[in-house]
Coordinates of C-alpha atoms in Angstrom, one line a residue:
Chain A
M1 CA 17.8 -16.0 -18.7
S2 CA 15.2 -18.7 -18.7
L3 CA 11.9 -18.5 -17.0
A4 CA 11.4 -21.8 -15.6
T5 CA 8.1 -21.4 -13.9
T6 CA 5.2 -21.6 -16.1
A7 CA 1.5 -21.1 -15.5
T8 CA -0.4 -24.0 -14.1
T9 CA -3.4 -25.2 -15.9
Q10 CA -5.7 -25.8 -13.0
R11 CA -6.3 -24.4 -9.5
S12 CA -5.1 -26.7 -7.0
E13 CA -6.6 -27.5 -3.5
P14 CA -7.0 -24.9 -0.9
L15 CA -4.5 -24.7 2.1
T16 CA -5.9 -26.8 4.9
R17 CA -5.3 -26.6 8.7
E18 CA -3.1 -29.7 8.6
Q19 CA -0.9 -28.4 5.9
W20 CA -0.8 -25.0 7.6
E21 CA 0.2 -26.2 10.9
S22 CA 3.0 -28.7 9.6
Y23 CA 4.7 -25.1 8.7
F24 CA 5.2 -24.1 12.2
A25 CA 8.5 -24.8 14.1
D26 CA 8.4 -25.6 17.7
D27 CA 8.7 -22.0 19.1
G28 CA 5.9 -21.1 16.5
R29 CA 7.8 -19.5 13.7
V30 CA 6.7 -20.4 10.3
L31 CA 9.6 -21.6 8.3
N32 CA 8.7 -21.9 4.8
Q33 CA 7.0 -18.5 3.7
S34 CA 7.4 -18.7 0.0
E35 CA 6.0 -22.2 -0.3
I36 CA 2.9 -21.1 1.7
R37 CA 2.4 -18.1 -0.7
K38 CA 2.7 -20.3 -3.8
R39 CA 0.3 -22.9 -2.3
V40 CA -2.2 -20.0 -1.3
F41 CA -1.8 -18.4 -4.9
A42 CA -2.6 -21.5 -6.6
G43 CA -5.6 -22.8 -4.4
G44 CA -6.6 -20.3 -1.9
I45 CA -7.2 -21.1 1.7
D46 CA -9.6 -23.4 3.5
P47 CA -12.1 -21.2 5.2
E48 CA -11.7 -22.9 8.6
V49 CA -8.0 -21.6 8.8
R50 CA -8.2 -18.5 6.6
K51 CA -8.3 -16.1 9.5
E52 CA -5.0 -17.3 11.0
V53 CA -3.4 -17.4 7.5
W54 CA -4.5 -13.8 6.9
F55 CA -2.6 -12.5 9.8
F56 CA 0.5 -13.5 8.2
L57 CA -0.2 -13.0 4.5
L58 CA -1.7 -9.4 5.2
G59 CA 1.4 -8.6 7.4
V60 CA 0.2 -8.3 10.7
Y61 CA 2.4 -11.0 12.0
P62 CA 5.8 -11.5 10.4
F63 CA 6.3 -15.2 9.4
L64 CA 9.6 -15.3 11.6
S65 CA 7.8 -14.2 14.9
T66 CA 7.6 -16.7 17.6
T67 CA 4.2 -17.6 19.3
R68 CA 5.2 -15.4 22.4
E69 CA 6.1 -12.7 20.3
R70 CA 2.8 -12.5 18.4
E71 CA 1.1 -12.4 21.7
V72 CA 3.0 -9.5 22.7
L73 CA 2.6 -7.8 19.5
M74 CA -1.3 -8.2 19.3
R75 CA -1.5 -7.0 23.0
T76 CA 0.5 -3.8 22.1
R77 CA -1.6 -3.5 18.7
R78 CA -4.8 -3.4 20.9
M79 CA -3.6 -0.5 23.2
E80 CA -2.5 1.4 20.1
Y81 CA -5.8 0.9 18.3
R82 CA -7.8 1.9 21.4
A83 CA -5.4 5.1 22.1
M84 CA -6.0 6.1 18.4
K85 CA -9.6 5.6 18.5
E86 CA -10.0 7.4 21.9
R87 CA -7.9 10.2 20.4
W88 CA -10.2 11.0 17.3
Q89 CA -13.4 10.4 19.3
E90 CA -12.2 13.1 21.8
E91 CA -11.4 15.4 18.8
F92 CA -14.3 14.9 16.5
E93 CA -17.2 13.5 18.6
P94 CA -16.6 15.2 22.0
E95 CA -20.3 15.4 22.6
K96 CA -20.4 11.5 22.6
H97 CA -17.2 10.9 24.3
D98 CA -16.4 12.8 27.5
A99 CA -12.6 13.2 27.3
G100 CA -12.4 13.4 31.2
D101 CA -9.0 12.3 32.2
S102 CA -7.8 10.1 29.5
F103 CA -5.2 8.4 31.4
S104 CA -7.3 7.2 34.1
A105 CA -8.9 4.8 31.6
A106 CA -5.8 2.6 31.7
D107 CA -6.8 1.8 35.5
D108 CA -8.9 -1.0 34.4
L109 CA -6.2 -2.6 32.4
D110 CA -4.0 -5.4 33.2
P111 CA -0.7 -4.2 34.4
E112 CA 1.1 -5.8 31.6
D113 CA -1.0 -3.5 29.4
Q114 CA -0.8 -0.5 31.3
F115 CA 2.6 0.6 30.1
A116 CA 1.8 -0.1 26.4
F117 CA -1.5 1.9 26.6
I118 CA 0.0 5.1 28.1
Q119 CA 2.9 4.9 25.4
A120 CA 0.2 4.5 22.7
K121 CA -1.7 7.2 24.3
I122 CA 1.2 9.8 24.1
T123 CA 1.9 8.9 20.5
A124 CA -1.8 9.3 19.6
M125 CA -2.2 12.7 21.4
G126 CA 1.0 13.9 19.6
H127 CA -0.8 13.3 16.3
Q128 CA -2.1 16.7 14.7
F129 CA -5.2 16.2 12.7
D130 CA -5.5 17.9 9.5
R131 CA -9.1 19.1 10.3
Q132 CA -10.3 19.7 6.9
K133 CA -9.2 16.4 5.4
A134 CA -10.2 14.6 8.5
D135 CA -13.8 16.2 8.4
S136 CA -14.1 15.4 4.7
S137 CA -13.1 11.7 5.2
I138 CA -15.6 11.2 8.1
R139 CA -18.5 13.1 6.0
T140 CA -17.9 10.2 3.2
I141 CA -17.3 7.3 5.5
K142 CA -20.6 8.3 7.3
K143 CA -22.3 8.0 3.9
D144 CA -20.8 4.8 3.0
V145 CA -21.1 2.7 6.0
P146 CA -24.8 2.5 5.8
R147 CA -24.6 1.3 2.3
T148 CA -21.9 -1.2 2.5
D149 CA -22.7 -4.7 1.7
R150 CA -25.9 -4.5 3.6
E151 CA -27.4 -7.4 1.7
T152 CA -25.1 -9.9 3.5
E153 CA -26.0 -11.5 6.7
Y154 CA -23.2 -9.9 8.6
F155 CA -24.0 -6.2 7.8
R156 CA -27.8 -6.7 7.4
E157 CA -29.4 -5.6 10.6
D158 CA -29.7 -1.7 11.0
D159 CA -27.5 -0.3 13.9
N160 CA -25.6 -3.7 14.2
I161 CA -22.1 -3.9 15.9
H162 CA -20.6 -4.7 12.6
L163 CA -21.3 -1.4 10.9
Q164 CA -20.1 0.5 13.9
W165 CA -16.8 -1.5 13.6
L166 CA -16.9 -0.7 9.8
N167 CA -17.3 3.2 10.8
D168 CA -14.6 3.2 13.6
I169 CA -12.0 1.3 11.7
L170 CA -12.2 3.2 8.7
I171 CA -12.2 6.6 10.7
T172 CA -9.4 5.4 12.6
Y173 CA -7.5 4.6 9.6
A174 CA -8.3 7.7 7.7
V175 CA -7.5 10.3 10.2
F176 CA -4.3 8.7 11.0
H177 CA -3.1 8.4 7.6
E178 CA -4.1 11.7 6.0
E179 CA -2.1 11.4 3.0
V180 CA -4.3 8.6 1.9
G181 CA -7.4 9.6 3.8
Y182 CA -10.6 7.8 3.0
V183 CA -11.5 6.7 -0.4
Q184 CA -14.6 5.1 -1.6
G185 CA -14.0 1.4 -2.2
M186 CA -11.7 1.0 1.1
N187 CA -15.3 0.3 2.8
D188 CA -15.3 -2.8 0.3
V189 CA -12.0 -3.9 1.1
L190 CA -13.0 -3.8 4.9
S191 CA -16.1 -5.5 4.3
I192 CA -14.3 -8.4 3.1
I193 CA -11.6 -8.6 5.9
L194 CA -14.2 -7.9 8.7
P195 CA -16.5 -11.1 8.4
I196 CA -13.3 -13.3 8.3
I197 CA -11.4 -11.9 11.2
D198 CA -14.7 -10.7 13.4
D199 CA -12.6 -8.7 15.8
E200 CA -12.6 -4.8 15.5
V201 CA -8.8 -4.5 16.7
E202 CA -7.6 -7.3 14.8
A203 CA -9.5 -6.3 11.7
Y204 CA -8.1 -2.9 12.0
W205 CA -4.6 -4.1 11.8
C206 CA -5.3 -6.6 9.0
F207 CA -6.8 -3.6 7.2
A208 CA -4.1 -1.1 7.9
Q209 CA -1.5 -3.5 7.0
Y210 CA -3.1 -4.7 3.7
L211 CA -3.7 -1.1 2.7
E212 CA 0.2 -0.6 3.1
T213 CA 0.3 -2.9 -0.1
I214 CA -2.4 -1.3 -2.2
Q215 CA -2.4 2.3 -0.9
A216 CA -1.2 3.6 -4.2
D217 CA -4.4 2.2 -5.7
F218 CA -6.3 4.7 -3.8
M219 CA -4.2 7.6 -4.5
A220 CA -4.8 9.9 -7.8
T221 CA -1.5 9.2 -9.2
G222 CA -1.7 5.3 -8.5
M223 CA -5.2 5.0 -10.1
V224 CA -4.1 6.9 -13.3
Q225 CA -0.8 4.9 -13.2
N226 CA -2.6 1.7 -13.3
L227 CA -4.6 2.5 -16.1
R228 CA -1.7 3.8 -18.2
T229 CA 0.3 0.6 -17.5
L230 CA -2.9 -1.4 -18.7
E231 CA -2.9 0.8 -21.8
E232 CA 0.6 -0.3 -22.5
L233 CA 0.1 -3.9 -21.7
V234 CA -2.9 -4.1 -24.1
A235 CA -0.7 -2.5 -26.7
I236 CA 1.8 -5.1 -26.5
M237 CA -0.2 -8.1 -25.8
D238 CA -3.2 -7.3 -28.2
P239 CA -2.6 -4.3 -30.8
D240 CA -5.7 -5.1 -32.5
L241 CA -7.8 -4.7 -29.5
R242 CA -5.8 -1.7 -28.5
R243 CA -6.5 -0.1 -31.9
H244 CA -10.1 -0.8 -31.7
L245 CA -10.7 0.6 -28.3
I246 CA -9.0 3.8 -29.3
D247 CA -10.9 4.0 -32.4
V248 CA -14.3 3.7 -30.4
D249 CA -12.8 6.6 -28.1
A250 CA -12.4 4.1 -25.3
G251 CA -8.6 4.0 -25.3
E252 CA -8.2 5.6 -21.8
M253 CA -9.6 2.4 -20.0
I254 CA -11.4 4.2 -17.5
Y255 CA -13.9 1.3 -17.4
C256 CA -11.2 -0.9 -16.2
H257 CA -11.0 0.9 -13.0
S258 CA -14.3 -0.6 -12.4
I259 CA -12.9 -4.1 -13.1
E260 CA -10.2 -3.2 -10.5
A261 CA -12.9 -1.8 -8.1
E262 CA -15.1 -4.7 -8.7
R263 CA -12.6 -7.5 -7.4
E264 CA -13.6 -6.0 -4.1
R265 CA -17.3 -5.4 -4.8
S266 CA -18.2 -8.6 -6.9
K267 CA -21.5 -9.7 -6.3
E268 CA -20.5 -13.3 -6.5
R269 CA -20.7 -15.5 -3.5
R270 CA -18.7 -14.0 -0.5
T271 CA -16.5 -17.1 -0.3
Q272 CA -15.2 -16.4 -3.9
R273 CA -14.5 -13.0 -3.1
Q274 CA -12.4 -14.1 -0.2
K275 CA -10.7 -16.6 -2.2
Q276 CA -9.9 -13.8 -4.5
L277 CA -8.5 -11.7 -2.1
G278 CA -6.5 -14.7 -0.2
G279 CA -5.4 -16.2 -3.3
T280 CA -4.3 -13.5 -5.9
E281 CA -4.0 -10.4 -4.1
L282 CA -1.4 -11.3 -1.7
A283 CA 0.9 -14.0 -3.2
P284 CA 1.4 -12.9 -6.9
Q285 CA 4.1 -10.1 -6.0
E286 CA 6.2 -12.8 -4.7
K287 CA 5.6 -14.8 -7.6
A288 CA 6.3 -12.3 -10.0
E289 CA 9.6 -11.5 -8.1
E290 CA 10.5 -14.9 -8.1
A291 CA 10.0 -15.2 -11.7
A292 CA 11.6 -12.0 -12.8
G293 CA 14.5 -11.4 -10.3
D294 CA 14.5 -8.5 -8.0
T295 CA 14.5 -6.2 -10.8
F296 CA 10.8 -6.4 -11.3
E297 CA 8.9 -3.3 -11.3
T298 CA 6.0 -3.2 -8.9
K299 CA 3.9 -1.1 -11.4
Y300 CA 3.0 -4.3 -13.4
K301 CA 0.7 -5.7 -10.7
F302 CA -1.1 -8.9 -10.9
E303 CA -4.3 -7.3 -10.8
L304 CA -3.6 -5.7 -14.1
F305 CA -3.1 -9.2 -15.7
V306 CA -6.6 -10.0 -14.3
C307 CA -7.9 -7.0 -16.2
I308 CA -6.0 -8.4 -19.2
A309 CA -7.3 -11.7 -18.7
I310 CA -10.8 -10.4 -18.6
L311 CA -10.5 -8.3 -21.9
E312 CA -9.1 -11.3 -23.6
E313 CA -11.9 -13.5 -22.5
Y314 CA -14.4 -11.0 -23.9
R315 CA -12.3 -10.0 -26.7
D316 CA -15.1 -10.7 -29.2
H317 CA -17.6 -8.6 -27.6
L318 CA -15.3 -5.9 -27.0
M319 CA -14.3 -5.7 -30.6
A320 CA -18.2 -5.7 -31.5
C321 CA -18.6 -2.4 -29.5
E322 CA -19.0 0.6 -31.6
T323 CA -18.9 3.1 -29.1
M324 CA -17.4 4.1 -25.6
A325 CA -20.8 3.9 -24.2
D326 CA -21.1 0.2 -25.4
V327 CA -17.9 -0.7 -23.9
F328 CA -18.8 0.9 -20.5
Q329 CA -22.0 -1.2 -20.5
F330 CA -20.5 -4.6 -21.4
I331 CA -17.7 -4.3 -18.7
N332 CA -20.1 -2.9 -15.9
G333 CA -22.5 -5.8 -16.6
L334 CA -19.8 -8.5 -16.4
S335 CA -19.3 -8.6 -12.7
E336 CA -22.0 -11.3 -12.2
K337 CA -21.1 -13.3 -15.1
M338 CA -17.2 -14.2 -14.7
H339 CA -16.1 -17.4 -13.6
L340 CA -13.2 -16.5 -11.1
D341 CA -11.3 -19.7 -11.3
T342 CA -11.1 -19.3 -15.0
I343 CA -10.2 -15.9 -14.8
L344 CA -7.4 -16.4 -12.2
L345 CA -5.8 -19.1 -14.3
R346 CA -5.8 -17.0 -17.7
S347 CA -4.5 -14.1 -15.6
E348 CA -1.4 -16.4 -14.4
E349 CA -1.1 -17.6 -18.1
A350 CA -1.3 -14.0 -19.4
F351 CA 1.5 -12.9 -16.9
F352 CA 3.8 -15.6 -17.9
R353 CA 3.2 -15.0 -21.7
Y354 CA 4.2 -11.3 -21.1
C355 CA 7.1 -12.3 -19.3
R356 CA 8.3 -14.6 -22.1
E357 CA 7.4 -12.0 -24.8
S358 CA 9.5 -9.4 -22.9
V359 CA 12.3 -11.2 -22.6
H360 CA 12.5 -12.4 -25.9
S361 CA 11.5 -9.6 -27.9
T362 CA 13.1 -6.1 -28.3
R363 CA 9.8 -4.3 -28.2
G364 CA 9.6 -1.3 -26.0
A365 CA 8.7 -1.9 -22.6
D366 CA 10.9 -4.8 -21.9
D367 CA 13.8 -3.1 -20.4
Y368 CA 12.3 -3.0 -17.1
L369 CA 12.5 -6.8 -16.9
L370 CA 16.2 -7.2 -17.2
K371 CA 18.4 -4.5 -16.0
S372 CA 21.6 -6.5 -16.5
Chain B
M1 CA -42.9 13.0 -43.3
A2 CA -39.1 13.7 -43.3
T3 CA -36.9 10.8 -42.3
R4 CA -35.2 11.8 -38.9
K5 CA -32.3 10.2 -37.8
K6 CA -32.4 8.7 -34.4
V7 CA -31.6 11.1 -31.6
L8 CA -29.3 10.0 -28.7
L9 CA -29.1 12.5 -26.0
K10 CA -26.3 12.2 -23.6
V11 CA -26.8 13.6 -20.1
I12 CA -24.1 13.7 -17.5
I13 CA -25.2 14.0 -13.5
L14 CA -22.7 15.6 -11.3
G15 CA -22.8 16.4 -7.5
D16 CA -21.0 15.5 -4.3
S17 CA -20.9 12.1 -2.8
G18 CA -24.0 10.9 -1.5
V19 CA -26.3 13.6 -2.7
G20 CA -28.5 10.9 -4.7
K21 CA -27.2 11.0 -8.1
T22 CA -27.7 7.1 -8.5
S23 CA -30.9 7.2 -6.9
L24 CA -32.4 9.8 -9.1
M25 CA -31.2 8.2 -12.1
N26 CA -32.7 4.6 -10.9
Q27 CA -36.0 6.5 -9.9
Y28 CA -36.4 7.9 -13.2
V29 CA -35.2 5.1 -15.5
N30 CA -36.4 2.1 -13.4
R31 CA -39.1 3.7 -11.0
K32 CA -37.1 1.9 -8.2
F33 CA -35.5 3.4 -5.1
S34 CA -33.1 2.0 -2.7
N35 CA -31.3 3.8 0.2
Q36 CA -28.4 1.4 -0.1
Y37 CA -27.0 1.9 -3.7
K38 CA -23.3 1.6 -3.2
A39 CA -20.9 4.4 -3.9
T40 CA -20.3 4.6 -7.6
I41 CA -16.9 4.3 -8.5
G42 CA -15.9 5.3 -12.1
A43 CA -19.0 5.7 -14.2
D44 CA -22.2 4.0 -15.3
F45 CA -25.0 4.7 -17.4
L46 CA -28.6 3.8 -18.1
T47 CA -30.5 4.6 -21.0
K48 CA -34.4 5.6 -21.6
E49 CA -36.5 6.2 -24.4
V50 CA -38.8 9.1 -24.1
T51 CA -40.9 11.3 -26.3
V52 CA -40.1 15.1 -26.1
D53 CA -42.4 17.2 -28.1
D54 CA -43.7 14.4 -30.3
R55 CA -40.3 13.1 -30.8
L56 CA -38.9 9.8 -29.7
V57 CA -35.4 10.2 -28.4
T58 CA -33.0 7.9 -26.3
M59 CA -31.5 9.3 -23.2
Q60 CA -28.2 8.3 -22.2
I61 CA -27.8 9.1 -18.5
W62 CA -24.2 9.1 -17.0
D63 CA -24.1 8.5 -13.5
T64 CA -20.6 9.5 -11.9
A65 CA -18.6 9.1 -8.7
G66 CA -19.0 11.9 -6.4
Q67 CA -15.7 11.6 -4.5
E68 CA -13.2 14.1 -6.0
R69 CA -10.3 11.4 -5.9
F70 CA -12.0 9.7 -9.0
Q71 CA -11.7 12.9 -10.9
S72 CA -8.1 12.0 -11.6
L73 CA -9.2 9.0 -13.5
G74 CA -10.2 11.2 -16.4
V75 CA -13.6 12.0 -17.6
A76 CA -13.7 10.9 -21.3
F77 CA -17.5 10.2 -20.9
Y78 CA -18.1 14.1 -20.6
R79 CA -17.3 14.5 -24.0
G80 CA -20.3 15.0 -26.2
A81 CA -22.6 15.7 -23.5
D82 CA -25.7 17.5 -24.5
C83 CA -26.9 18.6 -21.0
C84 CA -25.2 18.5 -17.4
V85 CA -27.4 17.8 -14.3
L86 CA -26.0 19.3 -11.1
V87 CA -27.3 17.8 -7.9
F88 CA -27.0 18.6 -4.3
D89 CA -28.6 17.4 -1.1
V90 CA -31.0 20.3 0.4
T91 CA -29.9 18.9 3.9
V92 CA -26.0 19.2 3.2
P93 CA -24.9 23.1 2.7
R94 CA -21.6 21.8 1.7
S95 CA -23.1 20.0 -1.3
F96 CA -24.8 23.1 -2.7
E97 CA -21.6 24.9 -2.3
S98 CA -19.9 22.7 -4.3
L99 CA -22.2 23.4 -7.4
E100 CA -19.9 26.1 -8.8
A101 CA -16.8 23.7 -8.8
W102 CA -18.8 20.9 -10.3
R103 CA -20.0 23.4 -13.0
D104 CA -16.6 24.6 -13.7
E105 CA -15.1 21.3 -13.8
F106 CA -17.7 20.1 -16.5
L107 CA -16.9 23.1 -18.7
I108 CA -13.2 22.6 -18.3
Q109 CA -13.4 19.0 -19.2
A110 CA -16.1 18.8 -21.6
S111 CA -15.1 21.9 -23.4
P112 CA -18.4 22.6 -25.1
R113 CA -18.2 25.0 -28.1
D114 CA -20.4 27.5 -26.5
P115 CA -19.9 27.3 -22.6
E116 CA -22.0 30.3 -22.0
H117 CA -25.1 28.9 -23.3
F118 CA -24.5 25.1 -22.5
P119 CA -27.6 23.7 -20.7
F120 CA -27.4 22.9 -17.2
V121 CA -30.2 21.9 -14.8
V122 CA -29.9 22.2 -10.9
L123 CA -31.7 19.5 -8.7
G124 CA -32.0 20.1 -4.9
N125 CA -32.6 16.5 -3.9
K126 CA -34.0 14.8 -0.8
V127 CA -36.9 17.4 -0.2
D128 CA -38.5 14.6 1.9
L129 CA -36.2 15.2 4.8
K130 CA -38.1 18.3 5.6
D131 CA -36.8 18.4 9.3
N132 CA -33.3 18.9 8.3
R133 CA -33.6 21.1 5.4
A134 CA -30.6 23.4 5.2
I135 CA -30.7 25.1 1.8
T136 CA -34.1 27.0 1.0
E137 CA -35.7 27.0 -2.3
N138 CA -34.7 30.7 -2.7
R139 CA -31.4 30.6 -2.2
A140 CA -31.0 27.8 -4.6
K141 CA -33.0 29.6 -7.1
S142 CA -30.8 32.8 -6.8
W143 CA -27.8 30.8 -7.4
C144 CA -29.6 29.4 -10.7
D145 CA -30.5 32.6 -11.8
E146 CA -27.2 34.2 -11.3
K147 CA -25.8 31.5 -13.3
G148 CA -27.9 32.2 -16.5
N149 CA -31.2 31.0 -15.4
I150 CA -30.4 27.4 -14.9
P151 CA -33.7 25.6 -14.4
Y152 CA -34.0 24.4 -10.8
F153 CA -36.2 21.5 -9.3
E154 CA -36.7 20.5 -5.9
T155 CA -36.8 16.5 -6.1
S156 CA -37.0 13.5 -3.9
A157 CA -35.6 10.4 -5.6
K158 CA -37.1 8.5 -2.6
E159 CA -40.8 9.7 -3.0
A160 CA -40.4 10.3 -6.7
T161 CA -41.1 14.0 -6.4
K162 CA -40.6 16.0 -9.4
V163 CA -38.1 13.6 -10.9
E164 CA -40.2 13.0 -14.1
T165 CA -40.6 16.8 -14.8
A166 CA -37.0 17.4 -14.0
F167 CA -35.9 14.8 -16.5
L168 CA -38.4 16.1 -19.0
T169 CA -36.8 19.5 -18.8
I170 CA -33.4 17.9 -19.0
A171 CA -34.4 15.9 -22.0
R172 CA -35.8 19.1 -23.8
A173 CA -32.7 21.1 -23.0
A174 CA -30.4 18.3 -24.2
L175 CA -32.5 18.0 -27.5
Q176 CA -32.2 21.9 -28.2
Q177 CA -28.6 21.7 -27.5
E178 CA -28.1 18.7 -29.8
K179 CA -30.0 20.5 -32.6
D180 CA -27.8 23.7 -32.1
E181 CA -24.6 21.5 -32.6
D182 CA -26.3 19.9 -35.6
I183 CA -26.9 23.4 -37.2
Y184 CA -23.4 24.4 -36.2
H185 CA -21.8 21.6 -37.8
D186 CA -23.8 21.8 -41.0
F187 CA -22.9 25.3 -41.3
K188 CA -19.3 24.5 -40.5
D189 CA -19.3 21.9 -43.4
A190 CA -21.0 24.2 -45.9
V191 CA -18.5 27.0 -45.5
N192 CA -15.8 24.6 -45.1
L193 CA -14.1 26.2 -42.1
D194 CA -10.8 24.7 -41.3
D195 CA -9.9 24.7 -37.6
V196 CA -12.3 26.1 -35.1
P197 CA -10.1 27.1 -32.3
D198 CA -10.4 24.1 -29.9
K199 CA -10.3 24.8 -26.2
K200 CA -7.9 22.0 -25.1
Q201 CA -7.4 22.1 -21.5
D202 CA -4.2 21.2 -19.9
G203 CA -5.1 21.4 -16.1
C204 CA -6.4 18.0 -15.5
G205 CA -3.8 17.3 -13.1
C206 CA -2.5 13.9 -14.6

């Protein structure tokens, strides 16, 4: 099998509105999904059209939905969010939200929405909360909201509506997804989405859909799995570095969790972060699958190749570290120094290098790639 | 004067999310306070040179993530700790009730040679929030007494109350622990003991 696709050497131009609109058929369906993803992967999205594109990339709208279908979908989603939010507010903040007759609230709705709302309400009311888990999530959210991205314009003012949205969206997600709950760092994901989408309900659905993809990264097993896979990758791609890290007692790669977390928390300009979210998070899986066929295992996430690229970029520094503390300090100090475009290109390069090596070598971990 | 090797004291700060671990560390090391430190994910540390009883030492203070989920990432940085600081928020009873679990977790993961005598220090933080106080000084003290006379301080990272004093005690306890370990290792080398039974834990949940 030949891997025809190779890494590009330069980031290309962002997807523009004009280009984006050229993908729409008359009925509103978006026809060439994979080309769009490739384009975004290579160059990101022009901020002017980012919000619209994210609805599709994050999975809120199917690419093949028509304009009319999307309208109906969003109306339904609005009712669902409202019903879920009312449900937990009545349960957990009864003093603030007089339950009253819940259904009467539907009276102020457009007749077209009433039915959807009542249905959503019934579903939400059927949900049984795990009180203990919900309390614990809510407690942590209340701690984290006042300290999320407050240095940015969007969240700066005390008691501003955006902080309220952050709070309500996180709680709604956590109490209706108890197997995941709230994990610190989710606030950072949402604080990237919120200013772009700038609407509570739409942002909720973008966030919830995106978490479907990255949920495992917030689960204990997923976090550990990522680090073990990273260890495996470093062992294959740079055995000397791996040996050195083990020698200084830093072989468990815990500090790389901060790198992964940092992709959401980077102190670089917000646009860069958004570029990162739009550019690498959403498209690479597609690209990976395309390159390796449908036998590609999802544990080899593109983010891990971003980690590899960073470790390689700063290899000399890491080789000079004499203790685990040196490694932590060096990695934790990186967030402001990294040049994002370079790292992204290198990550892509590392990914394809890994694919080639795995295909051509008989070393251990390659059997995942080609089952046939 | 005898040449002394440079002493590095490793201190680990543990406690529930939002009790003020990062704030205490930053108040002590940088004399700065912010109520908007982001939640700590993974771990980070700061160092500070201090003089303890005429001896210059470097304290390496590890700040950790308070949310339970991150425990699964492993706690390699607990290894070789010389003192463990347990922090709770005097306005949040639950954070006080968690101290026991944090202490146990530390002893399991760090497996110090002599867990009975490993030095802990407890800090009841946010005493500036007088109106919301939920855990009395007496209650905290009696827990500390029960656990083998753990030193207890009531701190406010915000107003820098007792932070310096508390960390001096922490440094002293850590230095003592470090000396004890040294003596133990010298002794161990001298009599050439083979394997000292190592309490390797298997319950790390991964």
